[in-house]
PDB file of C-alpha atoms in Angstrom:
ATOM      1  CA  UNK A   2     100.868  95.760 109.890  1.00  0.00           C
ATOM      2  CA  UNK A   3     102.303  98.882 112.135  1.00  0.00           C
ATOM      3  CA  UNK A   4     104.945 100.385 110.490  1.00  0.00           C
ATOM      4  CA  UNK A   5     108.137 101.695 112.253  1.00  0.00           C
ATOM      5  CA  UNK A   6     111.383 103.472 110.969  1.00  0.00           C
ATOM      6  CA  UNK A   7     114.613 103.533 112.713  1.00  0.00           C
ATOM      7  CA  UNK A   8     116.905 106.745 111.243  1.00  0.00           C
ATOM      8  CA  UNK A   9     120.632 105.958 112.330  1.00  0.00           C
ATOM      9  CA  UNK A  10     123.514 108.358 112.289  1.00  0.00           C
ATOM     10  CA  UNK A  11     126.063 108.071 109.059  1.00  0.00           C
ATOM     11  CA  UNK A  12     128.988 109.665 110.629  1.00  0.00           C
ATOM     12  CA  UNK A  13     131.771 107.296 112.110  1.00  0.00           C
ATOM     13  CA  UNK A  14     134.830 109.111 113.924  1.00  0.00           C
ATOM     14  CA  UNK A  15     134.738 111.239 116.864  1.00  0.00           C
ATOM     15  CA  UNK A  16     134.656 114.978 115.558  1.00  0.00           C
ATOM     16  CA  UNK A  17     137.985 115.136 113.029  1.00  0.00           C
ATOM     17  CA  UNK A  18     139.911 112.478 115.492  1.00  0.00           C
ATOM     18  CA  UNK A  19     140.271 109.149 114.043  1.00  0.00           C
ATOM     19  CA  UNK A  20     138.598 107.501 116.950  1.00  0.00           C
ATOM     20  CA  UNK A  21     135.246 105.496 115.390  1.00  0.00           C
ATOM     21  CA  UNK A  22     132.178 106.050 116.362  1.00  0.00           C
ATOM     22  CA  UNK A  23     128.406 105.639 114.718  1.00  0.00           C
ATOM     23  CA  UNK A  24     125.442 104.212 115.872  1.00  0.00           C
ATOM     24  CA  UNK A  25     125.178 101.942 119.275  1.00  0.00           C
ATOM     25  CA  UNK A  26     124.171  98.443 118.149  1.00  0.00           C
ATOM     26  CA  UNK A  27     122.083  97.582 121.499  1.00  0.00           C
ATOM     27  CA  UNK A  28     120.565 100.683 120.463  1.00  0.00           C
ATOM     28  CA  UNK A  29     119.440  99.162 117.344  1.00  0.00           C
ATOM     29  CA  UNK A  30     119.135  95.742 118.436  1.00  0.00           C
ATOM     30  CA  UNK A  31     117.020  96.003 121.232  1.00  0.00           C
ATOM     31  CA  UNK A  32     114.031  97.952 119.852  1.00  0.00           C
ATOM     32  CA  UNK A  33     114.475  96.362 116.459  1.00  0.00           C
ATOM     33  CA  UNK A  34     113.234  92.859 117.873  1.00  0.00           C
ATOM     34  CA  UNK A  35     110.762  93.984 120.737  1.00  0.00           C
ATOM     35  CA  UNK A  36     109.010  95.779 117.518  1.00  0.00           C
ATOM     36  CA  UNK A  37     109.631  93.149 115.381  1.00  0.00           C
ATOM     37  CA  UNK A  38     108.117  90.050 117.363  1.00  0.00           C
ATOM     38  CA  UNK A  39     105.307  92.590 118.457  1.00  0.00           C
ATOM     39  CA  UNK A  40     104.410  92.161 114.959  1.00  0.00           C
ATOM     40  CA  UNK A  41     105.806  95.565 113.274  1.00  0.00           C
ATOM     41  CA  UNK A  42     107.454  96.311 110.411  1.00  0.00           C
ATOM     42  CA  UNK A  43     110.742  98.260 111.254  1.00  0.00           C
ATOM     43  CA  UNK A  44     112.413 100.058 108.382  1.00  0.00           C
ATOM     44  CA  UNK A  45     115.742 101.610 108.476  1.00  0.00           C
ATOM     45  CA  UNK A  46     116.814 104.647 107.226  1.00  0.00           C
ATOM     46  CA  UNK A  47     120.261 106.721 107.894  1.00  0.00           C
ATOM     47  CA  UNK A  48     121.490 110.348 107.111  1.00  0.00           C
ATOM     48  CA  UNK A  49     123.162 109.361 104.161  1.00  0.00           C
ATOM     49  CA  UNK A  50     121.943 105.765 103.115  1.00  0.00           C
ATOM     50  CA  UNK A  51     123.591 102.741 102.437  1.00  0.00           C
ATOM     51  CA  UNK A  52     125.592 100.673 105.098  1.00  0.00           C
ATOM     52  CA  UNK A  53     126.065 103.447 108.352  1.00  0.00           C
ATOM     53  CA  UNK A  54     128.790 102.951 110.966  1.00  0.00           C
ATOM     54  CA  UNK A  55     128.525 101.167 113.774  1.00  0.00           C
ATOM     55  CA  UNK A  56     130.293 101.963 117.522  1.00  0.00           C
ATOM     56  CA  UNK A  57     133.118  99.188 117.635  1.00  0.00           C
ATOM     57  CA  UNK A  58     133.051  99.430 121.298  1.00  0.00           C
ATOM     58  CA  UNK A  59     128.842  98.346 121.166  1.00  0.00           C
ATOM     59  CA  UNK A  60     129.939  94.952 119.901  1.00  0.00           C
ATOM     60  CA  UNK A  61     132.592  94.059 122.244  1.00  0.00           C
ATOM     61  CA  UNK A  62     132.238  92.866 126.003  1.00  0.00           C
ATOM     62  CA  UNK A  63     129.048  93.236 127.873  1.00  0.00           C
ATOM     63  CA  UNK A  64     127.846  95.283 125.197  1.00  0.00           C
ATOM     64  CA  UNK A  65     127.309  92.399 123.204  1.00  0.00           C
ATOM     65  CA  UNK A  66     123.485  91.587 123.960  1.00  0.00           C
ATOM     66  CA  UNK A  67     121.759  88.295 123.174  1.00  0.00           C
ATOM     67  CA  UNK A  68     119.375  91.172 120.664  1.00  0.00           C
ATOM     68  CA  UNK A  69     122.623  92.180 118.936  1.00  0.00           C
ATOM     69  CA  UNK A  70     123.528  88.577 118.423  1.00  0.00           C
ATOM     70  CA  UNK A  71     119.856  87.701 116.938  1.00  0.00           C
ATOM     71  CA  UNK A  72     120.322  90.665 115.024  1.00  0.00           C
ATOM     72  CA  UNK A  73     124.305  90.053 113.615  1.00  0.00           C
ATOM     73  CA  UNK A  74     122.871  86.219 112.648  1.00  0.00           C
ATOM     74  CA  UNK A  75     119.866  87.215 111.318  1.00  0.00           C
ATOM     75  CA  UNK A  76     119.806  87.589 106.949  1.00  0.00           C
ATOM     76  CA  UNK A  77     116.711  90.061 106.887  1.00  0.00           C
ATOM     77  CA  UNK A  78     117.872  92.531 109.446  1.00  0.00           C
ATOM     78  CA  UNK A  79     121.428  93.026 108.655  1.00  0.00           C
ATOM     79  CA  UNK A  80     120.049  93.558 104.710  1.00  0.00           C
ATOM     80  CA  UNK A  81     118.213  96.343 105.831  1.00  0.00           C
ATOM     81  CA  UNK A  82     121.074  97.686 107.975  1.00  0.00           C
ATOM     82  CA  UNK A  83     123.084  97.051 104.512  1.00  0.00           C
ATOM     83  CA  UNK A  84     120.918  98.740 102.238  1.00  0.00           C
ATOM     84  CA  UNK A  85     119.499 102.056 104.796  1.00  0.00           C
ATOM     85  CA  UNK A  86     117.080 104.966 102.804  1.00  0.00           C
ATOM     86  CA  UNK A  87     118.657 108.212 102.895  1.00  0.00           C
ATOM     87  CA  UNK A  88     116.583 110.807 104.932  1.00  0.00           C
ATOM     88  CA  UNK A  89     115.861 112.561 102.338  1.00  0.00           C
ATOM     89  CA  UNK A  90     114.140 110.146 100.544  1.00  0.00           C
ATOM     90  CA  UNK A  91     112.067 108.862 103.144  1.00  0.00           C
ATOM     91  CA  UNK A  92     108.418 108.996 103.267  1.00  0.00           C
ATOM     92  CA  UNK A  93     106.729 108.950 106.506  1.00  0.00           C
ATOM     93  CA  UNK A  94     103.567 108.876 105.059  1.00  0.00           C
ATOM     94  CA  UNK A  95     102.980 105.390 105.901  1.00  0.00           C
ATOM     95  CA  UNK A  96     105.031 105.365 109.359  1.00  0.00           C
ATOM     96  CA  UNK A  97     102.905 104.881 112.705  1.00  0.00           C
ATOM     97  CA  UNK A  98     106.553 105.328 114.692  1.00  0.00           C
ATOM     98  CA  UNK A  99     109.978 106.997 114.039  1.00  0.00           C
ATOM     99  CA  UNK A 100     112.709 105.938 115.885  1.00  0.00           C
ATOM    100  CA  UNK A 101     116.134 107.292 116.426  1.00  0.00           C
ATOM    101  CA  UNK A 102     118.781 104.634 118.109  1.00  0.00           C
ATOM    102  CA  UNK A 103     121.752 106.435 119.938  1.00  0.00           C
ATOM    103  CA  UNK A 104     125.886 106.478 119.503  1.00  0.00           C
ATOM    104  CA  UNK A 105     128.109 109.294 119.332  1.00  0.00           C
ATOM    105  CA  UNK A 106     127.909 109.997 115.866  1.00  0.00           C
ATOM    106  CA  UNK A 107     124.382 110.994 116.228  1.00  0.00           C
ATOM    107  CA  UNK A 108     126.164 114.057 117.990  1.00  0.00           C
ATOM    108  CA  UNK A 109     127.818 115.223 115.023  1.00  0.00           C
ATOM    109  CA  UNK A 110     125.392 114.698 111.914  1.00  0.00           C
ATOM    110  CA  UNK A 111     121.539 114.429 113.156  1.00  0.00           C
ATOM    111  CA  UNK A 112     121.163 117.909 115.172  1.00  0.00           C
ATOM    112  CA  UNK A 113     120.908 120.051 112.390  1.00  0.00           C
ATOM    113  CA  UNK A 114     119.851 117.887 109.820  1.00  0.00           C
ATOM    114  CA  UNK A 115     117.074 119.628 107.735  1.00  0.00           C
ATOM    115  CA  UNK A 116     115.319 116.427 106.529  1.00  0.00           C
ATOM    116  CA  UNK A 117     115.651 114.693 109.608  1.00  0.00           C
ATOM    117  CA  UNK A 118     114.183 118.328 111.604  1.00  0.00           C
ATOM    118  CA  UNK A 119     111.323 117.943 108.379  1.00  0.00           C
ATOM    119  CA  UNK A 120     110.366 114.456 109.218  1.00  0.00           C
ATOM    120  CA  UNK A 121     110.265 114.067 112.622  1.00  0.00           C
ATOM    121  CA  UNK A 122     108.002 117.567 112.410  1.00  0.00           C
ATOM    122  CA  UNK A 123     105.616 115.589 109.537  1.00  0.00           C
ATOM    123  CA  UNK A 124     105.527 112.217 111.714  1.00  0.00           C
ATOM    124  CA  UNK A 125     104.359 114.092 115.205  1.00  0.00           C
ATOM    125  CA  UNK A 126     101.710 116.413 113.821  1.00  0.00           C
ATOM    126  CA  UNK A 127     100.040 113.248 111.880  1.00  0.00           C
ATOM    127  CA  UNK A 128     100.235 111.323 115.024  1.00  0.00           C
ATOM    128  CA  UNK A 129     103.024 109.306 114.963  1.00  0.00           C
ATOM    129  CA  UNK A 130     104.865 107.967 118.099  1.00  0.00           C
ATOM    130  CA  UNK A 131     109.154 109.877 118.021  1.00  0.00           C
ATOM    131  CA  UNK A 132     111.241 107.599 119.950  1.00  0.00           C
ATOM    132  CA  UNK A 133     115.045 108.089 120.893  1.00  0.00           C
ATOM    133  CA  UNK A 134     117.419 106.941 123.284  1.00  0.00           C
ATOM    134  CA  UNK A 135     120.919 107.875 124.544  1.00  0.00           C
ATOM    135  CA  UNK A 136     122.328 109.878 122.191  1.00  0.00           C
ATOM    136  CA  UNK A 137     119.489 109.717 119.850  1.00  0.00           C
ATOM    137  CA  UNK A 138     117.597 112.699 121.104  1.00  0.00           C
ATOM    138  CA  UNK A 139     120.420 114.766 119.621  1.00  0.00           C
ATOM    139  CA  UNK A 140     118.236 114.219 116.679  1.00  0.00           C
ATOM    140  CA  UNK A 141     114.971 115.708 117.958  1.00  0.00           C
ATOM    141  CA  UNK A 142     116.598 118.985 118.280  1.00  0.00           C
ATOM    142  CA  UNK A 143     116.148 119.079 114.238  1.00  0.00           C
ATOM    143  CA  UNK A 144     112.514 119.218 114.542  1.00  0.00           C
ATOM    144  CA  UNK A 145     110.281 122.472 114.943  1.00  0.00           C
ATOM    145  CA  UNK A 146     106.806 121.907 114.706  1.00  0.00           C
ATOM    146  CA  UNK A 147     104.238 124.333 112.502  1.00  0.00           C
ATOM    147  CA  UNK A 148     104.264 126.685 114.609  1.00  0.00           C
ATOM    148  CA  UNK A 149     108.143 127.255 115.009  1.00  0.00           C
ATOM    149  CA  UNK A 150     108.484 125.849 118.357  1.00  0.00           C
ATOM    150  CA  UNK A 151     111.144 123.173 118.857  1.00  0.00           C
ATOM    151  CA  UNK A 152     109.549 120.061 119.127  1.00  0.00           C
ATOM    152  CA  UNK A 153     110.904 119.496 122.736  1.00  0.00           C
ATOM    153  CA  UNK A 154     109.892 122.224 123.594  1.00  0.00           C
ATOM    154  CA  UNK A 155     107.744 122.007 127.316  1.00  0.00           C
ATOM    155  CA  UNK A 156     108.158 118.271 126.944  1.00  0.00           C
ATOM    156  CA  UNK A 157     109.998 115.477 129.323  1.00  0.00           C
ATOM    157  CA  UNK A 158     112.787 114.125 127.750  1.00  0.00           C
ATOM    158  CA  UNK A 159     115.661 111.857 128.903  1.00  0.00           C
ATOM    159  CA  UNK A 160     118.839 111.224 127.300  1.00  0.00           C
ATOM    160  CA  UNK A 161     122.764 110.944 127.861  1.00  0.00           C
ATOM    161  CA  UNK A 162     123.921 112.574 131.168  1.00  0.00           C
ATOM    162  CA  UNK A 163     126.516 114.957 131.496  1.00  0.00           C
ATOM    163  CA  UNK A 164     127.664 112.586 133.853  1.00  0.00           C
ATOM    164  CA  UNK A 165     128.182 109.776 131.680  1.00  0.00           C
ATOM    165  CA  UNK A 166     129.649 111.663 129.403  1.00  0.00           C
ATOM    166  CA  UNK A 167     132.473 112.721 131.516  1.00  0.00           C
ATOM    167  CA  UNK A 168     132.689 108.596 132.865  1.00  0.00           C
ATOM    168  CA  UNK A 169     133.070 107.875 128.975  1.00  0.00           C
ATOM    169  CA  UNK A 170     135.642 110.707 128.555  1.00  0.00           C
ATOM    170  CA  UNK A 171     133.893 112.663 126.296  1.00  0.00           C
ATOM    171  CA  UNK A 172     132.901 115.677 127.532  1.00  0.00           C
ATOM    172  CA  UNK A 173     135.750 117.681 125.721  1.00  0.00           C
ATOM    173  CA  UNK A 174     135.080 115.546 122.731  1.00  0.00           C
ATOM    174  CA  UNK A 175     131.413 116.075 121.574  1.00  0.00           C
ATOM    175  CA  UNK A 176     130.327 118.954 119.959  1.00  0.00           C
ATOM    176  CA  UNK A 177     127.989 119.715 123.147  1.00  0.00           C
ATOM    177  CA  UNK A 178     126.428 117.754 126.276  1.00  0.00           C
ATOM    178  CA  UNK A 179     123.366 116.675 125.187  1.00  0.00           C
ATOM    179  CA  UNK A 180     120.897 117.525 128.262  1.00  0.00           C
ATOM    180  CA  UNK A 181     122.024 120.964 128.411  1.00  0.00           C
ATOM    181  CA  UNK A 182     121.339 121.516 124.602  1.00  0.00           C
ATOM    182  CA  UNK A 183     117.802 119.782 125.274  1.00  0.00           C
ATOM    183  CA  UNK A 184     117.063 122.129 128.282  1.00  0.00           C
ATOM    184  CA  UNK A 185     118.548 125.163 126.260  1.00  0.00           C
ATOM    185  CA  UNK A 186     115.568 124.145 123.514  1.00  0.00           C
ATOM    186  CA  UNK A 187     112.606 124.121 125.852  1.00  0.00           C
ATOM    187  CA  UNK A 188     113.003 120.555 127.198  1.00  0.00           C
ATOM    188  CA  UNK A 189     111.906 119.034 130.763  1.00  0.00           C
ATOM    189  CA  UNK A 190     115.340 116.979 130.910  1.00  0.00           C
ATOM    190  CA  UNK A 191     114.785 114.264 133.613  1.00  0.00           C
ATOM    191  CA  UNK A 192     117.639 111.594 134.353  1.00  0.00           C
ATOM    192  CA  UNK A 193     117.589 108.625 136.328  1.00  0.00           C
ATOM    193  CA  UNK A 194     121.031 106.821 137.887  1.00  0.00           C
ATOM    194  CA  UNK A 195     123.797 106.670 135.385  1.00  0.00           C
ATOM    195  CA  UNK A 196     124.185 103.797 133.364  1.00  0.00           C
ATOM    196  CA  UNK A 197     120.530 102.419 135.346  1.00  0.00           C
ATOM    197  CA  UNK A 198     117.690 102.015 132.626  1.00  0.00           C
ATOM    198  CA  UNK A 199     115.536 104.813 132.522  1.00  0.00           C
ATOM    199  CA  UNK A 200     112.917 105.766 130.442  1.00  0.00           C
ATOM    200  CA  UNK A 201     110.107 108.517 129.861  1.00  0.00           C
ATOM    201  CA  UNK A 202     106.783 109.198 128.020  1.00  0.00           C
ATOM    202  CA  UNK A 203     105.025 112.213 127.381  1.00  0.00           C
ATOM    203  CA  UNK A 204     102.150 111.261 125.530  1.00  0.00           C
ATOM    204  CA  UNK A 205     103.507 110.015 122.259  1.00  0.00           C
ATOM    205  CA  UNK A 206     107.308 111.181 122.580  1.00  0.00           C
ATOM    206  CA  UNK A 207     109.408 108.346 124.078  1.00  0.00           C
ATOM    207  CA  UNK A 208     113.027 108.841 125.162  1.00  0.00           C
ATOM    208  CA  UNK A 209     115.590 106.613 127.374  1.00  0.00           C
ATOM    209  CA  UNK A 210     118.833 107.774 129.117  1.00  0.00           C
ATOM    210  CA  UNK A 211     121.461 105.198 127.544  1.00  0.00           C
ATOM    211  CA  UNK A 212     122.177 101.661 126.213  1.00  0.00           C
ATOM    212  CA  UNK A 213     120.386 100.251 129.212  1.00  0.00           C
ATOM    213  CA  UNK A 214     117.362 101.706 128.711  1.00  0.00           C
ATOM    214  CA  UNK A 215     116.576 100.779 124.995  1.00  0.00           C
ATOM    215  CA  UNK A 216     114.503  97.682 125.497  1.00  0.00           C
ATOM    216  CA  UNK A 217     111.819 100.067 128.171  1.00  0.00           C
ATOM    217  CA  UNK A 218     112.170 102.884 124.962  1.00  0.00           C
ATOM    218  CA  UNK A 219     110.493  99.955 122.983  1.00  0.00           C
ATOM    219  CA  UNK A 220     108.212  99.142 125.543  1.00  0.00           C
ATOM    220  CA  UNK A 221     106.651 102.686 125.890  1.00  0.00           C
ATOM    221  CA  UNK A 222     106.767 103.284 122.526  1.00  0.00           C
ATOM    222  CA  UNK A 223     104.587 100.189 122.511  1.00  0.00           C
ATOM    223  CA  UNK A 224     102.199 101.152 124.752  1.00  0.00           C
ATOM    224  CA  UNK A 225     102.076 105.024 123.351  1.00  0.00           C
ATOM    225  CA  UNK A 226     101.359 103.534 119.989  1.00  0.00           C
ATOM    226  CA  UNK A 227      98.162 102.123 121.210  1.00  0.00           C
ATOM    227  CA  UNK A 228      96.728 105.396 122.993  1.00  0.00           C
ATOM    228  CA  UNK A 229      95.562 108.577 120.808  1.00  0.00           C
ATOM    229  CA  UNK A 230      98.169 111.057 120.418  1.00  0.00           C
ATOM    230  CA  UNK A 231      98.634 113.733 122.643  1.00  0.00           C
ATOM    231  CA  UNK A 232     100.597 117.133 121.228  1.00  0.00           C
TER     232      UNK A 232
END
C-alpha cells in the first residue's frame, strides 16, 4: 500500500494576538479521503505532535464540507489527528508522498522549520511526490535540496494570493504574503481567480491556491504519483 504523510502546523493564534488560527480542516479533509479511498495510507504528522489546532472559522458555514464531516465522524481519522508524530521524529523512509494542508498557522511555525526543511529535502531527492495547498507552501520554503538551492527554486508553484489575503484581512497580520516570499526564493508563482480552485504540477511538486483547490491538489498528486519523478 502507497504511503502518504500529511505534516500540519502546531501553532494556533494569529502572531501574539489571541485570534485562533491552525490548520484549515478542508485542507485536511479533502486530500485525506481522495487518498484514502484511492487506497493509500495517509499518516499525520505536525510540528510539535500530539493533537494540532485547527482554524475555528474552517468548521463553520460553507466551510463545512461533506469531507470534513466524513472526517469529524470518522474513529480512525480523528485518532490520527489526536495522536500526530512530531517532525522530528518522522521517517520518510517509507513515504511515496508528503503532504502539507494549509491555515494560517502554517505562516508562523513551518517556514523555518529545520526538520520540516530536512524532510521535505530527503522525500524529493528519493522520489517522493511534495504536495501543499493554500497556505501550506509556506512550508516548502524550509527545504533546500543537496545542492543548496531552495527547493522551489525554478519551479511553478501556486499558493495564497496577496489578494486573498487582503479580502481575509490579513495582510498586516501574517508574518509575510506568501507568493512574494515564494517568488523571492526562486519560485514560478502562478495564480488563478481568487477563491476559484486552482491547481499546478511540475513534475512531482503539487501545489493549489486555497481551500477550493484541495480536492484537484489530491488529484495531481494522484496522477504525479504514478509517473517517474522529474527533479
Amino acid at each position: 500500500m502507497p504511503q502518504a504523510l500529511f505534516i500540519l502546523t502546531s501553532h494556533d493564534r494569529i502572531g501574539d494576538s489571541d485570534t485562533p488560527t491552525g490548520f484549515y480542516w478542508e485542507e485536511l479533509a479533502a486530500p485525506y479521503w481522495i487518498l484514502t479511498d484511492a487506497g493509500w495510507q495517509v499518516e499525520l504528522a505536525s510540528i510539535k505532535g500530539g493533537r494540532p489546532p485547527a482554524d475555528p472559522s474552517s468548521a463553520e458555514g460553507d466551510a463545512m464540507t461533506e469531507e470534513v464531516r466524513r472526517f469529524m465522524a470518522d474513529d480512525a481519522a480523528m485518532n490520527r489527528l489526536a495522536h500526530t508524530e512530531r517532525v522530528e521524529d518522522v521517517d520518510v523512509s517509507g513515504c511515496d508522498m508528503i503532504f502539507l494542508p494549509g491555515g494560517h498557522g502554517t505562516m508562523w511555525d513551518l517556514p523555518e522549520n529545520e526538520a520540516l526543511g530536512a524532510l521535505l529535502a530527503r522525500g524529493w531527492e528519493k522520489g517522493a511526490v511534495i504536495g501543499a495547498v493554500c497556505h501550506g507552501p509556506a512550508g516548502l520554503l524550509a527545504a533546500r535540496l543537496s545542492d543548496g538551492q531552495p527547493l522551489v527554486a525554478g519551479r511553478r508553484v501556486a499558493g495564497f494570493t496577496n489578494s486573498e489575503e487582503e479580502a481575509v484581512g490579513l495582510t498586516e497580520a501574517v508574518p509575510f504574503l506568501l507568493a512574494d516570499r515564494l517568488s523571492a526564493a526562486g519560485a514560478r508563482h502562478e495564480s488563478g481567480p481568487d477563491w476559484q480552485s486552482f491547481a499546478i504540477a511540475d513534475g512531482q511538486l503539487v501545489t493549489g491556491q486555497n481551500p477550493a483547490s484541495s480536492a484537484e491538489v489530491a488529484r495531481l498528486m494522484l496522477q504525479a504519483a504514478d509517473r517517474p519523478a522529474v527533479r
